[in-house]
Amino acid sequence: MSSHNQSRRSPGDTLLIDADDTLWENNIYFERAIASFISYLDHKVHTPAEVREHLNHCEHATIAAHGYGLRSFRRSLVNCFEQLSGCSVTDEEHQRILGFADCIAHHEIELLPDVAGTLADLSVRHRLILVTKGDPAEQTGKLERSGLASSFTAVEVLPEKHHDAYLALSAHHRCDAARTWMIGNSPRSDINPALRAGLHAIFIPHNFTWILEHEAVEQPPAGQNLLELQAFRQLLDHF
Ligand SMILES: [Mg+2]
């Protein structure tokens, strides 16, 4: 076999794996919808960058009140439109704005390179649990359409991926922290809270990570490992 095997960990680890922008493209569709929204709004005073910034502000508020997912995204677009135009949206404007979000809902799942084969291989030796956040129906629907569901022994769709959520999840699935790794593209949701919960972490950056997920990667506490990989397939060098 390949030299990969020599540095691989022994079988039986638990790999907690993020979905959006780790297994498949996600944020690029939102960015496209937002670009369409900004040109539709065509604001006479605010620049596109200012509109984008105001939308971030609306998204923060909506997510805090209603959680992640497309329903919140639609609500944020409408709020942003009304706040910047200074009046309520008409029925026609409302339909147009919903249309931008609907493009995302109907998009084909586009897997990132080598994801399917890598997961199938990893699942032979390790326990794989999908750990994502957002609307449960949306996220499980994407997993079904992705064709990847059979590689996972469990699926967790959390309202927010913070430190307490990782502790609860680890307890629920009886994870041995010394043999459990959180793998994902988001420092804010995948890496830092998992490290704070005593787990190892593997950061696989994506070039188009959502701005609300940006955060500096923390250094792991003593005894915990943090790896940074450039591609999903490189997991096979370690597991
Ligand atoms: Mg992600």
PDB file of C-alpha atoms and ligand atoms in Angstrom:
ATOM      1  CA  MET A   1       0.000   0.000   0.000  1.00  0.00           C
ATOM      2  CA  SER A   2       1.006   3.648  -0.140  1.00  0.00           C
ATOM      3  CA  SER A   3       3.317   5.383   2.299  1.00  0.00           C
ATOM      4  CA  HIS A   4       0.221   7.142   3.586  1.00  0.00           C
ATOM      5  CA  ASN A   5      -0.512   4.219   5.844  1.00  0.00           C
ATOM      6  CA  GLN A   6       2.657   4.628   7.899  1.00  0.00           C
ATOM      7  CA  SER A   7       1.592   7.943   9.354  1.00  0.00           C
ATOM      8  CA  ARG A   8      -2.064   7.040   9.702  1.00  0.00           C
ATOM      9  CA  ARG A   9      -3.634   6.812  13.099  1.00  0.00           C
ATOM     10  CA  SER A  10      -4.965   3.441  14.144  1.00  0.00           C
ATOM     11  CA  PRO A  11      -8.631   2.748  13.286  1.00  0.00           C
ATOM     12  CA  GLY A  12     -11.440   3.677  15.649  1.00  0.00           C
ATOM     13  CA  ASP A  13     -11.264   7.471  15.873  1.00  0.00           C
ATOM     14  CA  THR A  14     -14.426   9.581  15.695  1.00  0.00           C
ATOM     15  CA  LEU A  15     -14.435  12.183  12.935  1.00  0.00           C
ATOM     16  CA  LEU A  16     -16.986  14.965  13.302  1.00  0.00           C
ATOM     17  CA  ILE A  17     -17.312  16.511   9.851  1.00  0.00           C
ATOM     18  CA  ASP A  18     -18.829  19.830   8.834  1.00  0.00           C
ATOM     19  CA  ALA A  19     -20.938  19.931   5.647  1.00  0.00           C
ATOM     20  CA  ASP A  20     -21.298  23.382   4.007  1.00  0.00           C
ATOM     21  CA  ASP A  21     -18.057  24.458   2.314  1.00  0.00           C
ATOM     22  CA  THR A  22     -16.276  21.402   3.715  1.00  0.00           C
ATOM     23  CA  LEU A  23     -18.055  18.622   1.756  1.00  0.00           C
ATOM     24  CA  TRP A  24     -19.885  20.729  -0.809  1.00  0.00           C
ATOM     25  CA  GLU A  25     -20.090  24.267  -2.138  1.00  0.00           C
ATOM     26  CA  ASN A  26     -22.527  26.468  -0.283  1.00  0.00           C
ATOM     27  CA  ASN A  27     -21.436  30.038   0.312  1.00  0.00           C
ATOM     28  CA  ILE A  28     -20.792  30.780  -3.381  1.00  0.00           C
ATOM     29  CA  TYR A  29     -24.536  30.397  -4.057  1.00  0.00           C
ATOM     30  CA  PHE A  30     -25.363  32.894  -1.326  1.00  0.00           C
ATOM     31  CA  GLU A  31     -22.785  35.318  -2.704  1.00  0.00           C
ATOM     32  CA  ARG A  32     -24.347  35.037  -6.174  1.00  0.00           C
ATOM     33  CA  ALA A  33     -27.819  35.644  -4.762  1.00  0.00           C
ATOM     34  CA  ILE A  34     -26.536  38.640  -2.816  1.00  0.00           C
ATOM     35  CA  ALA A  35     -24.869  40.087  -5.926  1.00  0.00           C
ATOM     36  CA  SER A  36     -28.214  39.789  -7.776  1.00  0.00           C
ATOM     37  CA  PHE A  37     -30.007  41.380  -4.846  1.00  0.00           C
ATOM     38  CA  ILE A  38     -27.576  44.326  -4.735  1.00  0.00           C
ATOM     39  CA  SER A  39     -27.951  45.038  -8.435  1.00  0.00           C
ATOM     40  CA  TYR A  40     -31.729  44.765  -8.140  1.00  0.00           C
ATOM     41  CA  LEU A  41     -31.791  47.199  -5.212  1.00  0.00           C
ATOM     42  CA  ASP A  42     -29.631  49.549  -7.331  1.00  0.00           C
ATOM     43  CA  HIS A  43     -29.280  51.992  -4.480  1.00  0.00           C
ATOM     44  CA  LYS A  44     -28.684  55.596  -5.497  1.00  0.00           C
ATOM     45  CA  VAL A  45     -26.782  56.622  -2.381  1.00  0.00           C
ATOM     46  CA  HIS A  46     -25.141  53.527  -0.908  1.00  0.00           C
ATOM     47  CA  THR A  47     -22.359  51.730  -2.759  1.00  0.00           C
ATOM     48  CA  PRO A  48     -22.619  47.953  -3.293  1.00  0.00           C
ATOM     49  CA  ALA A  49     -20.043  47.496  -0.521  1.00  0.00           C
ATOM     50  CA  GLU A  50     -22.184  49.542   1.859  1.00  0.00           C
ATOM     51  CA  VAL A  51     -25.290  47.543   0.950  1.00  0.00           C
ATOM     52  CA  ARG A  52     -23.317  44.334   1.535  1.00  0.00           C
ATOM     53  CA  GLU A  53     -22.237  45.591   4.937  1.00  0.00           C
ATOM     54  CA  HIS A  54     -25.782  46.501   5.863  1.00  0.00           C
ATOM     55  CA  LEU A  55     -26.956  43.059   4.805  1.00  0.00           C
ATOM     56  CA  ASN A  56     -24.342  41.494   7.134  1.00  0.00           C
ATOM     57  CA  HIS A  57     -25.805  43.601   9.914  1.00  0.00           C
ATOM     58  CA  CYS A  58     -29.350  42.410   9.029  1.00  0.00           C
ATOM     59  CA  GLU A  59     -28.156  38.794   8.917  1.00  0.00           C
ATOM     60  CA  HIS A  60     -26.615  39.050  12.385  1.00  0.00           C
ATOM     61  CA  ALA A  61     -29.934  40.303  13.765  1.00  0.00           C
ATOM     62  CA  THR A  62     -32.065  37.732  11.933  1.00  0.00           C
ATOM     63  CA  ILE A  63     -29.850  34.799  12.898  1.00  0.00           C
ATOM     64  CA  ALA A  64     -29.862  35.872  16.537  1.00  0.00           C
ATOM     65  CA  ALA A  65     -33.673  35.896  16.501  1.00  0.00           C
ATOM     66  CA  HIS A  66     -34.520  33.053  14.107  1.00  0.00           C
ATOM     67  CA  GLY A  67     -31.432  30.887  13.559  1.00  0.00           C
ATOM     68  CA  TYR A  68     -29.634  29.907  10.351  1.00  0.00           C
ATOM     69  CA  GLY A  69     -31.192  28.810   7.099  1.00  0.00           C
ATOM     70  CA  LEU A  70     -32.870  30.052   3.965  1.00  0.00           C
ATOM     71  CA  ARG A  71     -35.929  31.373   5.776  1.00  0.00           C
ATOM     72  CA  SER A  72     -33.677  33.701   7.764  1.00  0.00           C
ATOM     73  CA  PHE A  73     -31.788  34.659   4.629  1.00  0.00           C
ATOM     74  CA  ARG A  74     -35.036  35.675   2.866  1.00  0.00           C
ATOM     75  CA  ARG A  75     -36.044  37.692   5.893  1.00  0.00           C
ATOM     76  CA  SER A  76     -32.650  39.443   5.962  1.00  0.00           C
ATOM     77  CA  LEU A  77     -32.915  40.408   2.294  1.00  0.00           C
ATOM     78  CA  VAL A  78     -36.376  41.895   2.797  1.00  0.00           C
ATOM     79  CA  ASN A  79     -35.301  43.780   5.937  1.00  0.00           C
ATOM     80  CA  CYS A  80     -32.216  45.124   4.204  1.00  0.00           C
ATOM     81  CA  PHE A  81     -34.263  46.243   1.204  1.00  0.00           C
ATOM     82  CA  GLU A  82     -36.842  48.018   3.361  1.00  0.00           C
ATOM     83  CA  GLN A  83     -34.281  49.678   5.619  1.00  0.00           C
ATOM     84  CA  LEU A  84     -32.187  51.009   2.750  1.00  0.00           C
ATOM     85  CA  SER A  85     -35.078  52.044   0.502  1.00  0.00           C
ATOM     86  CA  GLY A  86     -36.986  53.594   3.398  1.00  0.00           C
ATOM     87  CA  CYS A  87     -40.317  51.962   2.535  1.00  0.00           C
ATOM     88  CA  SER A  88     -42.084  48.614   2.671  1.00  0.00           C
ATOM     89  CA  VAL A  89     -41.544  46.193  -0.194  1.00  0.00           C
ATOM     90  CA  THR A  90     -44.360  45.857  -2.700  1.00  0.00           C
ATOM     91  CA  ASP A  91     -45.714  42.404  -3.568  1.00  0.00           C
ATOM     92  CA  GLU A  92     -43.739  42.438  -6.769  1.00  0.00           C
ATOM     93  CA  GLU A  93     -40.494  43.396  -5.022  1.00  0.00           C
ATOM     94  CA  HIS A  94     -41.152  40.722  -2.428  1.00  0.00           C
ATOM     95  CA  GLN A  95     -41.463  38.057  -5.117  1.00  0.00           C
ATOM     96  CA  ARG A  96     -38.275  39.192  -6.801  1.00  0.00           C
ATOM     97  CA  ILE A  97     -36.363  39.137  -3.527  1.00  0.00           C
ATOM     98  CA  LEU A  98     -37.658  35.653  -2.659  1.00  0.00           C
ATOM     99  CA  GLY A  99     -36.562  34.543  -6.105  1.00  0.00           C
ATOM    100  CA  PHE A 100     -32.919  35.329  -5.286  1.00  0.00           C
ATOM    101  CA  ALA A 101     -33.066  33.026  -2.262  1.00  0.00           C
ATOM    102  CA  ASP A 102     -34.979  30.320  -4.172  1.00  0.00           C
ATOM    103  CA  CYS A 103     -32.074  29.968  -6.602  1.00  0.00           C
ATOM    104  CA  ILE A 104     -30.048  28.642  -3.664  1.00  0.00           C
ATOM    105  CA  ALA A 105     -32.724  26.162  -2.563  1.00  0.00           C
ATOM    106  CA  HIS A 106     -32.894  24.549  -5.974  1.00  0.00           C
ATOM    107  CA  HIS A 107     -29.206  24.321  -6.664  1.00  0.00           C
ATOM    108  CA  GLU A 108     -27.611  20.949  -7.378  1.00  0.00           C
ATOM    109  CA  ILE A 109     -25.234  19.754  -4.657  1.00  0.00           C
ATOM    110  CA  GLU A 110     -21.717  20.303  -5.955  1.00  0.00           C
ATOM    111  CA  LEU A 111     -19.245  18.175  -4.001  1.00  0.00           C
ATOM    112  CA  LEU A 112     -15.757  19.540  -3.355  1.00  0.00           C
ATOM    113  CA  PRO A 113     -12.898  17.559  -4.977  1.00  0.00           C
ATOM    114  CA  ASP A 114     -12.428  13.911  -3.916  1.00  0.00           C
ATOM    115  CA  VAL A 115     -14.972  14.151  -1.099  1.00  0.00           C
ATOM    116  CA  ALA A 116     -17.042  11.065  -1.976  1.00  0.00           C
ATOM    117  CA  GLY A 117     -14.094   8.665  -2.300  1.00  0.00           C
ATOM    118  CA  THR A 118     -12.301  10.067   0.736  1.00  0.00           C
ATOM    119  CA  LEU A 119     -15.371   9.692   2.968  1.00  0.00           C
ATOM    120  CA  ALA A 120     -16.045   6.158   1.763  1.00  0.00           C
ATOM    121  CA  ASP A 121     -12.443   5.212   2.564  1.00  0.00           C
ATOM    122  CA  LEU A 122     -12.420   6.923   5.976  1.00  0.00           C
ATOM    123  CA  SER A 123     -15.724   5.305   6.945  1.00  0.00           C
ATOM    124  CA  VAL A 124     -14.143   1.855   6.706  1.00  0.00           C
ATOM    125  CA  ARG A 125     -11.704   2.651   9.536  1.00  0.00           C
ATOM    126  CA  HIS A 126     -13.369   5.375  11.596  1.00  0.00           C
ATOM    127  CA  ARG A 127     -16.733   6.542  12.916  1.00  0.00           C
ATOM    128  CA  LEU A 128     -17.995   9.503  10.883  1.00  0.00           C
ATOM    129  CA  ILE A 129     -20.622  11.911  12.242  1.00  0.00           C
ATOM    130  CA  LEU A 130     -21.904  14.823  10.175  1.00  0.00           C
ATOM    131  CA  VAL A 131     -22.048  17.975  12.302  1.00  0.00           C
ATOM    132  CA  THR A 132     -23.664  20.987  10.699  1.00  0.00           C
ATOM    133  CA  LYS A 133     -25.846  23.876  11.742  1.00  0.00           C
ATOM    134  CA  GLY A 134     -28.938  25.445  10.248  1.00  0.00           C
ATOM    135  CA  ASP A 135     -32.421  24.330   9.363  1.00  0.00           C
ATOM    136  CA  PRO A 136     -32.693  20.543   9.967  1.00  0.00           C
ATOM    137  CA  ALA A 137     -34.909  19.887   6.916  1.00  0.00           C
ATOM    138  CA  GLU A 138     -32.627  21.905   4.617  1.00  0.00           C
ATOM    139  CA  GLN A 139     -29.432  20.301   5.884  1.00  0.00           C
ATOM    140  CA  THR A 140     -30.678  16.704   5.872  1.00  0.00           C
ATOM    141  CA  GLY A 141     -32.183  17.319   2.421  1.00  0.00           C
ATOM    142  CA  LYS A 142     -28.779  18.402   1.121  1.00  0.00           C
ATOM    143  CA  LEU A 143     -27.140  15.334   2.658  1.00  0.00           C
ATOM    144  CA  GLU A 144     -29.639  13.050   0.921  1.00  0.00           C
ATOM    145  CA  ARG A 145     -29.115  14.765  -2.430  1.00  0.00           C
ATOM    146  CA  SER A 146     -25.321  14.632  -1.980  1.00  0.00           C
ATOM    147  CA  GLY A 147     -25.272  10.823  -2.031  1.00  0.00           C
ATOM    148  CA  LEU A 148     -22.906  10.857   0.978  1.00  0.00           C
ATOM    149  CA  ALA A 149     -25.333   9.792   3.714  1.00  0.00           C
ATOM    150  CA  SER A 150     -24.190   6.159   3.829  1.00  0.00           C
ATOM    151  CA  SER A 151     -20.698   7.169   5.016  1.00  0.00           C
ATOM    152  CA  PHE A 152     -22.073   8.650   8.240  1.00  0.00           C
ATOM    153  CA  THR A 153     -23.257   6.781  11.326  1.00  0.00           C
ATOM    154  CA  ALA A 154     -25.087   9.856  12.653  1.00  0.00           C
ATOM    155  CA  VAL A 155     -26.135  13.357  11.628  1.00  0.00           C
ATOM    156  CA  GLU A 156     -26.320  16.342  13.976  1.00  0.00           C
ATOM    157  CA  VAL A 157     -27.935  19.599  12.835  1.00  0.00           C
ATOM    158  CA  LEU A 158     -27.287  22.112  15.603  1.00  0.00           C
ATOM    159  CA  PRO A 159     -28.849  25.571  16.053  1.00  0.00           C
ATOM    160  CA  GLU A 160     -25.350  26.952  16.705  1.00  0.00           C
ATOM    161  CA  LYS A 161     -21.941  25.252  16.838  1.00  0.00           C
ATOM    162  CA  HIS A 162     -20.577  26.623  20.067  1.00  0.00           C
ATOM    163  CA  HIS A 163     -18.443  25.061  22.773  1.00  0.00           C
ATOM    164  CA  ASP A 164     -21.412  23.750  24.819  1.00  0.00           C
ATOM    165  CA  ALA A 165     -22.935  22.131  21.746  1.00  0.00           C
ATOM    166  CA  TYR A 166     -19.707  20.189  21.156  1.00  0.00           C
ATOM    167  CA  LEU A 167     -19.616  19.068  24.780  1.00  0.00           C
ATOM    168  CA  ALA A 168     -23.232  17.846  24.587  1.00  0.00           C
ATOM    169  CA  LEU A 169     -22.657  16.116  21.271  1.00  0.00           C
ATOM    170  CA  SER A 170     -19.510  14.382  22.558  1.00  0.00           C
ATOM    171  CA  ALA A 171     -21.355  13.131  25.611  1.00  0.00           C
ATOM    172  CA  HIS A 172     -24.355  11.969  23.577  1.00  0.00           C
ATOM    173  CA  HIS A 173     -22.207   9.954  21.162  1.00  0.00           C
ATOM    174  CA  ARG A 174     -19.813   8.782  23.909  1.00  0.00           C
ATOM    175  CA  CYS A 175     -16.824  10.319  22.160  1.00  0.00           C
ATOM    176  CA  ASP A 176     -13.389   9.855  23.697  1.00  0.00           C
ATOM    177  CA  ALA A 177     -12.006  13.392  23.387  1.00  0.00           C
ATOM    178  CA  ALA A 178      -8.467  12.076  22.863  1.00  0.00           C
ATOM    179  CA  ARG A 179      -9.710  10.241  19.747  1.00  0.00           C
ATOM    180  CA  THR A 180     -12.237  12.747  18.414  1.00  0.00           C
ATOM    181  CA  TRP A 181     -11.571  15.324  15.698  1.00  0.00           C
ATOM    182  CA  MET A 182     -13.719  18.152  14.381  1.00  0.00           C
ATOM    183  CA  ILE A 183     -13.084  18.821  10.701  1.00  0.00           C
ATOM    184  CA  GLY A 184     -14.296  21.921   8.906  1.00  0.00           C
ATOM    185  CA  ASN A 185     -13.737  25.202   7.082  1.00  0.00           C
ATOM    186  CA  SER A 186     -14.929  27.636   9.741  1.00  0.00           C
ATOM    187  CA  PRO A 187     -12.625  28.828  12.527  1.00  0.00           C
ATOM    188  CA  ARG A 188     -15.620  30.332  14.332  1.00  0.00           C
ATOM    189  CA  SER A 189     -17.953  27.304  14.179  1.00  0.00           C
ATOM    190  CA  ASP A 190     -15.758  24.261  13.615  1.00  0.00           C
ATOM    191  CA  ILE A 191     -12.267  24.844  14.960  1.00  0.00           C
ATOM    192  CA  ASN A 192     -12.199  27.199  17.942  1.00  0.00           C
ATOM    193  CA  PRO A 193     -15.266  25.893  19.828  1.00  0.00           C
ATOM    194  CA  ALA A 194     -14.200  22.265  19.279  1.00  0.00           C
ATOM    195  CA  LEU A 195     -10.734  23.022  20.676  1.00  0.00           C
ATOM    196  CA  ARG A 196     -12.343  24.747  23.664  1.00  0.00           C
ATOM    197  CA  ALA A 197     -14.459  21.619  24.192  1.00  0.00           C
ATOM    198  CA  GLY A 198     -11.317  19.501  24.473  1.00  0.00           C
ATOM    199  CA  LEU A 199     -11.390  17.930  20.997  1.00  0.00           C
ATOM    200  CA  HIS A 200      -8.754  17.855  18.275  1.00  0.00           C
ATOM    201  CA  ALA A 201      -9.477  19.888  15.147  1.00  0.00           C
ATOM    202  CA  ILE A 202      -8.631  19.909  11.472  1.00  0.00           C
ATOM    203  CA  PHE A 203      -8.998  23.151   9.583  1.00  0.00           C
ATOM    204  CA  ILE A 204      -9.574  22.846   5.833  1.00  0.00           C
ATOM    205  CA  PRO A 205      -9.910  26.441   4.597  1.00  0.00           C
ATOM    206  CA  HIS A 206     -12.272  27.267   1.752  1.00  0.00           C
ATOM    207  CA  ASN A 207     -11.517  30.327  -0.385  1.00  0.00           C
ATOM    208  CA  PHE A 208     -15.073  31.609  -0.142  1.00  0.00           C
ATOM    209  CA  THR A 209     -15.987  31.117   3.488  1.00  0.00           C
ATOM    210  CA  TRP A 210     -18.917  33.239   4.641  1.00  0.00           C
ATOM    211  CA  ILE A 211     -17.733  36.480   6.238  1.00  0.00           C
ATOM    212  CA  LEU A 212     -19.788  35.827   9.376  1.00  0.00           C
ATOM    213  CA  GLU A 213     -17.639  32.714   9.936  1.00  0.00           C
ATOM    214  CA  HIS A 214     -14.320  34.567   9.808  1.00  0.00           C
ATOM    215  CA  GLU A 215     -12.225  34.462  12.982  1.00  0.00           C
ATOM    216  CA  ALA A 216      -8.560  33.845  13.811  1.00  0.00           C
ATOM    217  CA  VAL A 217      -7.743  30.185  14.441  1.00  0.00           C
ATOM    218  CA  GLU A 218      -6.804  29.662  18.080  1.00  0.00           C
ATOM    219  CA  GLN A 219      -3.801  27.644  19.195  1.00  0.00           C
ATOM    220  CA  PRO A 220      -4.786  24.248  20.623  1.00  0.00           C
ATOM    221  CA  PRO A 221      -4.455  23.713  24.371  1.00  0.00           C
ATOM    222  CA  ALA A 222      -1.678  21.341  25.507  1.00  0.00           C
ATOM    223  CA  GLY A 223      -2.357  17.745  24.511  1.00  0.00           C
ATOM    224  CA  GLN A 224      -4.754  18.644  21.690  1.00  0.00           C
ATOM    225  CA  ASN A 225      -3.893  18.671  18.014  1.00  0.00           C
ATOM    226  CA  LEU A 226      -4.749  21.183  15.328  1.00  0.00           C
ATOM    227  CA  LEU A 227      -3.922  20.384  11.723  1.00  0.00           C
ATOM    228  CA  GLU A 228      -4.440  22.544   8.669  1.00  0.00           C
ATOM    229  CA  LEU A 229      -4.968  20.757   5.355  1.00  0.00           C
ATOM    230  CA  GLN A 230      -5.256  22.223   1.888  1.00  0.00           C
ATOM    231  CA  ALA A 231      -7.591  19.561   0.497  1.00  0.00           C
ATOM    232  CA  PHE A 232     -10.147  17.090   1.837  1.00  0.00           C
ATOM    233  CA  ARG A 233      -8.307  14.090   0.370  1.00  0.00           C
ATOM    234  CA  GLN A 234      -5.310  14.830   2.632  1.00  0.00           C
ATOM    235  CA  LEU A 235      -7.359  13.406   5.510  1.00  0.00           C
ATOM    236  CA  LEU A 236      -6.253  10.027   4.148  1.00  0.00           C
ATOM    237  CA  ASP A 237      -2.650  10.885   5.069  1.00  0.00           C
ATOM    238  CA  HIS A 238      -3.682  10.960   8.716  1.00  0.00           C
ATOM    239  CA  PHE A 239      -6.659   8.626   9.164  1.00  0.00           C
TER     240      PHE A 239
HETATM  241 MG    MG B   1     -18.805  25.030   6.823  1.00  0.00          MG
END
